XYZ file of C-alpha atoms in Angstrom:
460
model
C 92.742 104.388 74.556
C 90.078 104.376 77.371
C 89.451 107.183 79.861
C 91.700 105.758 82.639
C 94.630 105.569 80.178
C 94.064 109.262 79.237
C 94.190 110.256 83.050
C 97.486 108.314 83.739
C 100.520 110.635 84.140
C 102.687 107.735 82.558
C 101.867 104.633 80.507
C 103.373 101.257 81.408
C 105.928 101.674 78.509
C 106.894 105.238 79.774
C 107.250 103.891 83.372
C 109.703 101.385 82.229
C 111.770 103.944 80.363
C 111.760 106.317 83.212
C 112.653 103.634 85.564
C 115.464 102.405 83.378
C 116.894 105.954 83.075
C 116.796 106.659 86.852
C 120.198 107.341 88.477
C 121.810 108.683 91.492
C 122.898 112.134 92.184
C 125.663 113.962 94.183
C 125.011 116.176 97.156
C 126.075 119.323 95.038
C 123.531 118.476 92.300
C 120.610 118.639 94.542
C 118.519 121.732 93.318
C 120.024 122.150 89.886
C 117.985 121.773 86.692
C 118.875 118.071 86.004
C 117.777 117.316 89.733
C 114.549 119.227 89.392
C 113.903 117.224 86.211
C 114.540 114.038 88.190
C 112.078 115.259 90.884
C 109.466 115.640 88.223
C 109.814 112.015 86.997
C 109.811 110.672 90.389
C 106.715 112.587 91.162
C 105.044 111.382 88.124
C 105.962 107.688 89.111
C 104.668 108.400 92.585
C 101.349 109.716 91.231
C 100.917 106.752 88.860
C 101.740 104.177 91.510
C 98.998 105.503 93.877
C 96.524 105.788 90.865
C 97.248 101.917 90.020
C 96.630 100.959 93.501
C 93.442 103.017 93.980
C 91.984 101.818 90.870
C 93.161 98.185 91.211
C 95.185 98.380 88.022
C 98.397 96.368 87.377
C 101.182 97.907 89.280
C 103.675 98.374 86.465
C 105.631 101.210 88.296
C 106.610 98.727 91.134
C 107.419 96.028 88.418
C 109.652 98.415 86.384
C 111.536 99.482 89.559
C 112.181 95.809 90.167
C 112.951 94.916 86.823
C 115.524 97.520 86.265
C 117.019 97.233 90.050
C 116.052 101.005 90.722
C 114.769 100.613 94.213
C 118.480 101.062 95.584
C 118.556 104.293 93.580
C 115.364 105.546 95.400
C 117.029 104.627 98.709
C 119.833 106.623 97.792
C 117.713 109.444 96.693
C 116.007 109.385 100.071
C 119.255 109.456 101.885
C 120.674 112.154 99.903
C 117.719 114.450 100.389
C 117.453 113.972 104.125
C 121.189 114.919 104.392
C 120.693 118.096 102.344
C 117.772 119.003 104.606
C 119.448 118.379 107.994
C 123.081 119.471 107.069
C 122.825 122.101 104.379
C 119.361 123.839 104.464
C 119.859 125.130 108.286
C 123.244 126.816 107.002
C 121.135 128.865 104.614
C 120.159 132.306 105.930
C 116.302 132.886 105.957
C 116.979 136.340 104.430
C 118.634 134.555 101.465
C 115.626 132.932 100.409
C 114.015 135.422 97.927
C 110.377 135.124 96.751
C 111.485 133.797 93.349
C 113.539 131.036 95.027
C 111.051 130.109 97.686
C 109.140 127.791 95.206
C 112.446 125.770 94.250
C 113.360 125.527 97.905
C 109.859 124.042 98.538
C 110.452 121.398 95.775
C 113.757 120.653 97.537
C 112.178 120.143 100.996
C 109.053 118.218 99.626
C 111.139 115.763 97.484
C 111.660 113.485 100.741
C 107.947 113.442 100.932
C 107.545 112.252 97.433
C 110.265 109.540 97.633
C 108.803 108.105 100.918
C 105.318 108.084 99.171
C 106.647 106.046 96.377
C 108.499 103.752 98.601
C 105.445 103.245 100.621
C 103.637 101.765 97.713
C 106.605 99.896 96.279
C 107.736 98.129 99.607
C 104.526 96.718 100.339
C 105.358 93.852 98.202
C 107.933 91.299 99.562
C 109.791 91.059 96.149
C 110.514 94.814 96.221
C 111.987 94.605 99.740
C 114.186 91.726 98.666
C 115.170 93.717 95.384
C 116.250 96.579 97.571
C 119.549 94.680 98.250
C 122.259 95.903 100.527
C 120.868 99.518 100.467
C 118.077 98.484 102.786
C 120.445 98.687 105.488
C 120.519 102.359 104.842
C 116.748 102.477 104.749
C 116.897 100.631 108.382
C 119.049 103.383 109.768
C 116.987 106.102 108.178
C 113.993 104.821 109.820
C 115.871 104.565 113.111
C 116.788 108.231 112.886
C 113.406 109.285 112.100
C 111.881 107.034 115.076
C 114.498 108.457 117.327
C 113.268 112.101 116.527
C 109.571 110.981 117.084
C 110.299 109.386 120.589
C 111.975 112.707 121.680
C 109.520 115.065 119.717
C 108.942 118.296 121.645
C 105.239 119.415 121.835
C 105.996 122.571 119.643
C 102.852 123.675 117.744
C 104.256 123.732 114.319
C 100.944 125.352 113.204
C 101.174 128.537 115.317
C 97.959 130.616 116.008
C 98.568 133.504 113.635
C 95.615 134.561 111.586
C 95.662 133.899 107.858
C 96.311 137.751 107.429
C 99.339 137.473 109.961
C 100.743 134.461 108.237
C 100.503 136.002 104.622
C 102.306 139.213 106.094
C 105.353 136.750 106.904
C 108.143 136.845 104.433
C 108.423 133.862 102.071
C 111.519 132.652 104.045
C 109.557 132.519 107.215
C 106.744 130.391 105.715
C 109.437 128.006 104.217
C 110.817 127.688 107.768
C 107.495 126.836 109.150
C 106.797 124.343 106.243
C 110.012 122.616 107.020
C 109.017 121.988 110.579
C 105.786 120.492 109.317
C 107.594 118.245 106.787
C 110.088 117.143 109.598
C 107.133 115.545 111.367
C 105.500 114.427 108.274
C 108.393 112.458 106.823
C 108.976 110.916 110.260
C 105.611 109.617 110.553
C 105.808 108.314 106.901
C 108.933 106.229 107.923
C 106.739 104.247 110.151
C 104.950 102.765 107.344
C 108.238 101.901 105.540
C 109.508 100.193 108.830
C 106.359 98.334 109.006
C 106.839 96.710 105.751
C 110.325 95.909 106.599
C 109.258 94.120 109.598
C 106.510 92.349 107.693
C 109.051 90.897 105.457
C 112.133 90.617 107.822
C 112.672 86.889 107.511
C 112.974 87.207 103.792
C 115.765 89.826 104.079
C 119.444 89.299 104.889
C 120.340 88.445 108.333
C 122.296 91.651 108.728
C 118.879 93.483 108.312
C 117.538 91.684 111.254
C 120.797 92.242 113.246
C 120.618 95.975 112.523
C 116.950 96.270 113.551
C 117.188 94.204 116.715
C 120.572 94.523 117.966
C 122.546 97.528 116.540
C 119.470 100.048 116.647
C 117.235 98.309 119.114
C 114.308 99.488 117.173
C 112.036 97.404 119.448
C 112.458 99.736 122.275
C 112.424 102.766 119.765
C 108.890 101.540 118.683
C 107.926 101.247 122.326
C 108.924 104.897 122.816
C 107.315 106.190 119.745
C 104.182 104.553 120.930
C 104.291 106.035 124.255
C 105.138 109.619 122.828
C 102.065 109.547 120.338
C 103.358 112.622 118.611
C 100.677 112.053 115.746
C 98.094 113.406 118.212
C 97.775 116.326 120.582
C 95.196 117.778 122.967
C 94.623 121.463 122.777
C 92.376 123.711 125.164
C 90.290 126.211 123.061
C 87.646 128.760 123.988
C 84.165 127.772 122.572
C 81.033 129.991 123.639
C 82.943 131.668 126.432
C 84.185 128.414 128.129
C 87.207 126.138 127.606
C 86.984 122.959 125.683
C 89.374 120.000 125.383
C 90.071 119.213 121.463
C 91.909 116.166 120.390
C 93.848 116.587 117.058
C 95.519 114.062 114.726
C 98.044 114.732 112.072
C 97.023 113.652 108.602
C 100.102 112.417 107.008
C 98.674 112.426 103.501
C 97.850 116.204 103.713
C 100.545 117.280 106.073
C 97.912 119.002 108.366
C 96.447 118.555 111.974
C 92.771 117.850 112.087
C 90.245 117.628 114.650
C 88.892 114.372 116.031
C 85.283 114.162 116.945
C 84.779 113.244 120.649
C 83.078 109.966 119.773
C 86.181 108.935 117.599
C 88.749 109.396 120.463
C 89.143 105.895 121.098
C 89.283 104.620 117.575
C 92.830 103.385 116.623
C 94.664 105.689 114.264
C 96.438 104.354 111.307
C 99.816 105.495 112.575
C 99.351 103.877 115.942
C 98.272 100.607 114.173
C 101.435 100.680 112.165
C 103.603 100.895 115.259
C 101.627 98.079 117.023
C 101.910 95.739 113.911
C 105.817 96.596 113.849
C 106.107 95.502 117.429
C 103.896 92.345 116.828
C 106.084 91.240 113.910
C 109.374 91.846 115.853
C 108.346 90.294 119.153
C 106.433 87.296 117.904
C 108.574 86.195 114.751
C 110.487 83.105 115.839
C 113.703 84.207 114.197
C 113.464 87.468 115.864
C 112.923 86.025 119.193
C 116.067 83.908 118.842
C 117.868 87.007 117.753
C 116.805 89.542 120.178
C 118.564 89.197 123.607
C 116.779 90.515 126.718
C 118.637 92.474 129.460
C 117.191 94.510 132.306
C 116.631 97.623 130.403
C 114.945 96.394 127.231
C 112.946 93.926 129.270
C 111.535 96.740 131.359
C 110.836 98.859 128.290
C 109.044 96.226 126.312
C 106.738 95.352 129.362
C 105.627 98.897 129.382
C 103.435 97.948 126.484
C 101.045 96.227 128.841
C 99.829 99.391 130.186
C 98.650 100.471 126.800
C 96.807 97.269 125.737
C 93.331 97.906 126.744
C 90.295 96.006 125.686
C 89.224 98.688 123.213
C 92.607 98.290 121.512
C 92.485 94.453 121.402
C 88.791 94.763 120.004
C 90.130 96.847 117.157
C 93.338 94.990 116.433
C 92.426 91.219 117.686
C 95.872 89.934 116.465
C 97.416 91.799 119.483
C 95.878 89.275 121.898
C 98.904 86.956 120.961
C 101.311 89.907 121.710
C 99.511 90.380 125.164
C 100.107 86.625 125.997
C 103.619 86.947 125.065
C 104.136 90.006 127.196
C 102.585 88.169 130.314
C 104.850 85.381 129.849
C 107.843 87.678 129.401
C 107.141 89.335 132.778
C 108.151 86.035 134.349
C 111.694 86.232 132.900
C 114.430 87.528 135.111
C 116.982 88.773 132.569
C 120.740 89.758 133.134
C 121.746 93.305 133.662
C 124.411 93.165 130.885
C 124.462 91.262 127.699
C 126.505 87.955 127.358
C 129.938 88.249 125.800
C 129.827 86.897 122.260
C 132.478 85.815 119.861
C 133.975 88.179 117.327
C 131.805 88.490 114.327
C 131.877 90.390 111.087
C 128.812 92.474 110.285
C 127.680 94.126 107.065
C 127.290 97.955 107.447
C 125.357 100.651 105.570
C 127.366 102.536 103.041
C 125.331 105.227 101.334
C 124.954 107.593 104.319
C 128.627 107.266 105.292
C 129.896 107.646 101.700
C 128.035 110.901 101.333
C 129.047 112.365 104.652
C 132.753 111.262 103.925
C 132.983 113.487 100.874
C 130.786 116.346 101.742
C 131.846 119.873 102.683
C 128.649 121.403 103.962
C 129.743 124.931 104.230
C 130.917 124.976 100.731
C 127.871 123.470 99.434
C 125.558 125.877 101.322
C 127.470 128.836 100.012
C 126.989 127.420 96.559
C 123.230 127.290 97.073
C 123.297 130.806 98.342
C 125.351 132.045 95.265
C 123.011 130.213 93.090
C 119.770 131.829 94.578
C 121.432 135.359 94.096
C 121.769 134.766 90.375
C 124.632 132.595 89.738
C 124.526 132.526 85.902
C 120.876 131.232 85.991
C 118.446 133.441 83.882
C 115.063 134.199 85.361
C 113.473 132.986 82.099
C 115.242 129.534 82.356
C 114.468 129.112 86.041
C 110.868 129.896 85.525
C 110.683 127.280 82.628
C 112.003 124.487 84.789
C 109.422 125.640 87.658
C 106.500 125.885 85.218
C 107.393 122.356 84.000
C 107.298 121.115 87.498
C 104.155 122.857 88.393
C 102.347 121.112 85.410
C 103.081 117.811 87.241
C 100.800 118.903 89.914
C 98.068 119.814 87.567
C 97.611 116.454 86.041
C 93.866 115.408 85.742
C 94.704 112.043 87.494
C 95.051 114.052 90.832
C 91.414 115.085 90.658
C 90.486 111.425 89.918
C 92.230 110.235 92.992
C 89.975 112.565 95.299
C 86.930 111.092 97.055
C 83.705 111.202 95.009
C 82.324 113.808 97.378
C 85.049 116.250 98.170
C 85.191 117.349 101.799
C 86.104 120.816 103.113
C 89.948 121.043 103.315
C 89.754 122.974 106.436
C 90.247 120.329 109.135
C 88.524 122.325 111.747
C 85.202 122.746 109.739
C 82.193 121.437 111.869
C 80.562 120.289 108.610
C 83.442 118.384 107.200
C 81.864 114.860 107.926
C 78.242 115.652 106.848
C 78.474 118.138 104.090
C 79.962 118.146 100.666
C 82.283 120.964 99.853
C 81.126 122.841 96.776
C 83.610 125.615 96.335
C 87.044 125.322 94.966
C 90.222 127.353 95.325
C 89.952 129.699 92.349
C 93.823 129.949 91.955
C 94.919 126.269 91.909
C 91.609 124.517 91.254
C 92.802 121.809 93.721
C 91.418 122.196 97.350
C 87.679 122.309 98.077
C 85.854 124.263 100.862
C 82.286 124.594 102.058
C 82.471 128.199 102.628
C 84.639 131.513 102.261
C 85.540 131.624 106.089
C 86.710 127.951 105.955
C 89.016 128.896 102.899
C 90.464 131.967 104.746
C 91.114 129.980 107.786
C 93.034 127.170 105.748
C 95.042 129.659 103.664
C 98.127 129.521 105.733
C 98.431 125.625 105.291
C 97.216 125.685 101.717
C 99.337 128.672 100.311
C 102.586 126.825 99.654
C 101.008 124.202 97.454
C 98.656 126.733 95.912
C 101.657 128.653 94.754
C 103.288 125.655 93.085
C 100.040 124.623 91.307
C 99.171 128.059 90.189
C 102.597 128.697 88.551
C 101.478 126.674 85.486
C 98.445 128.838 85.124
C 100.350 132.078 85.392
């Protein structure tokens, strides 16, 4: 066995066995011991899938999920977690989240990120998108909901200006609420990559998927609105040396934090913006999509708004958009009708996972069950700690260190030496994050603490 195999959280054989045994859960199961064990194996598959891609290894995780037809189970898992976070978690009073339970709640909230990370690796391949089957319609609606949220995202500073000491003085429940707001933005931005891969392979998916994207949800207009809102970046005014200075920050989806952009990089195309442009390129220039997408006055005017964003700097960085620019110029000559034409009665396939879960759910009852469980509910402290310790071991795997850059950079996004100096100091609790100095570690502590708590459990 070589060193790379030693680092792998799962072997190819283990990945097949795990994939074969993946199953769907009910809403009332979310958070129990079996579900937490499920989160652990999904996280291991996620880590292994990223490791395989980074090392150019055989992508046996993706192949196993396709072989055993488990991509639909992952989509069901994603929808289930999203419903729990949006319908049940808001009904849990913050004061009910004790210090002991805050770690379990963190895993519940973070599971959506884990599944999205895994799907982002898997759905890059055309055969995986095809293997998703009918549940891909639920995935389309999921992306539509996330993009709707992004297009109307209010400019709330989810990383408030409290000092590290003030942040630590907050109860665990308040930190969990702050974390949830960050994860809402993070998962919505992750959904853009999923939607981009669906648009890449749209002609190989059922016609009902194209209809859902173009007509039912009109995700072309949604993508234009997301592009105009640009919620992955923000400008802030800070005081520096007794004077005010404009600072541009961009959201790092992989780390879930905002990072300062050097002034010379302001015009550089971000990965997230590039994903949206490529979605629009696929949907507007693909011949089958052009035949399916009907223009009326409203969507015609929305799509033409793209022209004002297509600068020469953008075209230099993404030359393929030159074709899109020419298409928009031709589109401007079109005089579309005010209302869509009447069409004959048609039968459309509809998504089932989301509606089926909602149809049988009693959210008040489920929220009360969670609260009762957090207050004791027959679960012994030792049993729960054993479950959480096992989960924390997953985040302490050697492969996580192997996935880091050769020269670690300071984890503090505001560090002025981040791009030029190698970080030499490591968090003494979790041994995960690197810093160039003690002041940088203190400043970043409020963002790092939730993950630090998880990683340090297995060392307790």
